[in-house]
């Protein structure tokens, strides 16, 4: 499963940092990893997508992600239907199939049920995917 990486700039120390969240529903403004201040501003940048341990930055991937970047601000991260729709759109744009382990979760999200983080963690553990951050 591909997950977006968000880029931030700290209003206190002006340093840039990137942050991966395991689910879109878990996206919050984190503290700066350099000065620990809560003055981070999310930057508008070309998306970087993680799939397993692979960072995708090539033009094909970034070109496909441009349309997704436009849709993200309109997405309701608390709505499982919206998240499922975005996940399917991302899969289609990236030309990647959704792994079978995630299909059941997506069907339930499309029905309005938000999965628990523990359920996603168990799938990632079973498939060998490891998120970069625990949020």
Coordinates of C-alpha atoms in Angstrom, one line a residue:
X1 CA 0.0 0.0 0.0
X2 CA 1.4 3.4 -0.9
X3 CA 1.4 6.2 1.7
X4 CA 2.1 9.9 1.2
X5 CA 5.0 11.6 2.8
X6 CA 4.3 15.2 4.0
X7 CA 7.0 17.9 4.0
X8 CA 7.1 20.6 6.7
X9 CA 9.2 23.7 7.5
X10 CA 9.6 24.8 11.1
X11 CA 8.6 28.4 11.9
X12 CA 11.2 28.5 14.7
X13 CA 14.4 27.0 13.3
X14 CA 13.4 27.2 9.6
X15 CA 14.6 23.6 9.0
X16 CA 12.7 21.2 6.6
X17 CA 11.6 17.8 7.6
X18 CA 9.4 15.0 6.1
X19 CA 6.9 12.8 7.9
X20 CA 5.1 9.6 7.0
X21 CA 1.8 8.8 8.7
X22 CA 0.5 5.2 8.7
X23 CA -3.0 6.3 7.9
X24 CA -4.4 9.5 6.4
X25 CA -6.7 9.7 9.4
X26 CA -3.6 10.0 11.7
X27 CA -2.3 13.1 10.0
X28 CA -1.6 15.8 12.5
X29 CA 0.9 18.6 12.7
X30 CA 3.9 17.1 14.5
X31 CA 6.6 18.7 16.6
X32 CA 9.8 19.8 14.8
X33 CA 12.3 16.9 15.0
X34 CA 15.2 19.4 15.3
X35 CA 14.0 21.9 17.9
X36 CA 10.8 20.2 19.2
X37 CA 8.7 23.3 18.6
X38 CA 5.1 22.9 17.4
X39 CA 5.5 25.6 14.7
X40 CA 5.6 23.3 11.6
X41 CA 3.9 24.5 8.4
X42 CA 3.0 21.9 5.8
X43 CA 4.6 22.7 2.5
X44 CA 3.1 22.4 -0.9
X45 CA 5.5 20.1 -2.7
X46 CA 5.5 17.3 -5.2
X47 CA 4.4 14.2 -3.4
X48 CA 6.8 11.5 -2.4
X49 CA 5.2 8.1 -2.0
X50 CA 6.5 5.2 0.0
X51 CA 5.7 1.6 -0.9
X52 CA 7.3 -0.8 1.5
X53 CA 10.9 0.4 1.7
X54 CA 11.0 2.0 -1.7
X55 CA 10.8 5.8 -2.1
X56 CA 9.2 6.8 -5.4
X57 CA 10.4 10.1 -6.9
X58 CA 10.7 9.4 -10.6
X59 CA 8.9 11.5 -13.2
X60 CA 6.3 8.8 -14.0
X61 CA 5.3 8.4 -10.4
X62 CA 5.4 12.1 -9.7
X63 CA 3.4 12.9 -12.9
X64 CA 0.7 10.4 -11.9
X65 CA 0.7 11.9 -8.4
X66 CA 0.1 15.4 -9.5
X67 CA -3.7 14.8 -9.9
X68 CA -3.8 13.2 -6.5
X69 CA -2.1 16.2 -4.9
X70 CA -4.9 18.4 -6.2
X71 CA -7.5 16.1 -4.7
X72 CA -5.9 15.7 -1.3
X73 CA -7.0 19.1 0.1
X74 CA -10.7 18.3 -0.7
X75 CA -10.5 14.9 1.0
X76 CA -12.0 14.4 4.4
X77 CA -9.4 12.4 6.4
X78 CA -12.0 11.4 9.0
X79 CA -14.3 9.9 6.4
X80 CA -13.5 6.3 5.6
X81 CA -15.3 6.5 2.2
X82 CA -13.2 9.4 1.2
X83 CA -10.0 7.7 2.2
X84 CA -11.0 4.5 0.4
X85 CA -11.8 6.5 -2.8
X86 CA -8.4 8.2 -2.6
X87 CA -6.6 4.9 -2.0
X88 CA -8.3 3.4 -5.1
X89 CA -7.6 6.5 -7.2
X90 CA -3.9 6.4 -6.0
X91 CA -3.6 2.8 -6.9
X92 CA -5.1 3.4 -10.4
X93 CA -3.0 6.5 -11.1
X94 CA 0.2 4.7 -10.0
X95 CA -0.6 1.6 -12.0
X96 CA -0.3 -0.6 -8.9
X97 CA -2.8 -3.3 -7.8
X98 CA -4.1 -3.1 -4.3
X99 CA -2.7 -6.1 -2.4
X100 CA -5.4 -8.7 -1.5
X101 CA -4.7 -8.2 2.2
X102 CA -6.0 -4.7 1.9
X103 CA -9.1 -5.3 -0.2
X104 CA -11.3 -6.4 2.7
X105 CA -10.3 -3.3 4.6
X106 CA -11.1 -1.0 1.6
X107 CA -14.5 -2.6 1.1
X108 CA -15.3 -2.0 4.8
X109 CA -14.1 1.6 4.4
X110 CA -16.3 2.1 1.4
X111 CA -19.2 0.9 3.6
X112 CA -18.3 3.6 6.1
X113 CA -16.2 1.7 8.7
X114 CA -12.8 3.1 9.7
X115 CA -10.2 0.4 10.4
X116 CA -8.3 0.4 13.6
X117 CA -4.6 1.1 13.4
X118 CA -3.9 -2.3 15.0
X119 CA -5.6 -4.0 12.0
X120 CA -3.4 -2.1 9.5
X121 CA -0.3 -2.8 11.6
X122 CA -1.1 -6.6 11.5
X123 CA -1.5 -6.5 7.7
X124 CA 1.8 -4.6 7.4
X125 CA 3.5 -7.1 9.6
X126 CA 2.1 -10.0 7.7
X127 CA 3.2 -8.5 4.3
X128 CA 6.6 -7.3 5.5
X129 CA 5.8 -3.6 5.1
X130 CA 7.3 -1.4 7.7
X131 CA 6.2 2.2 8.2
X132 CA 8.9 4.8 8.9
X133 CA 7.1 6.4 11.8
X134 CA 4.8 5.2 14.5
X135 CA 1.8 7.7 14.8

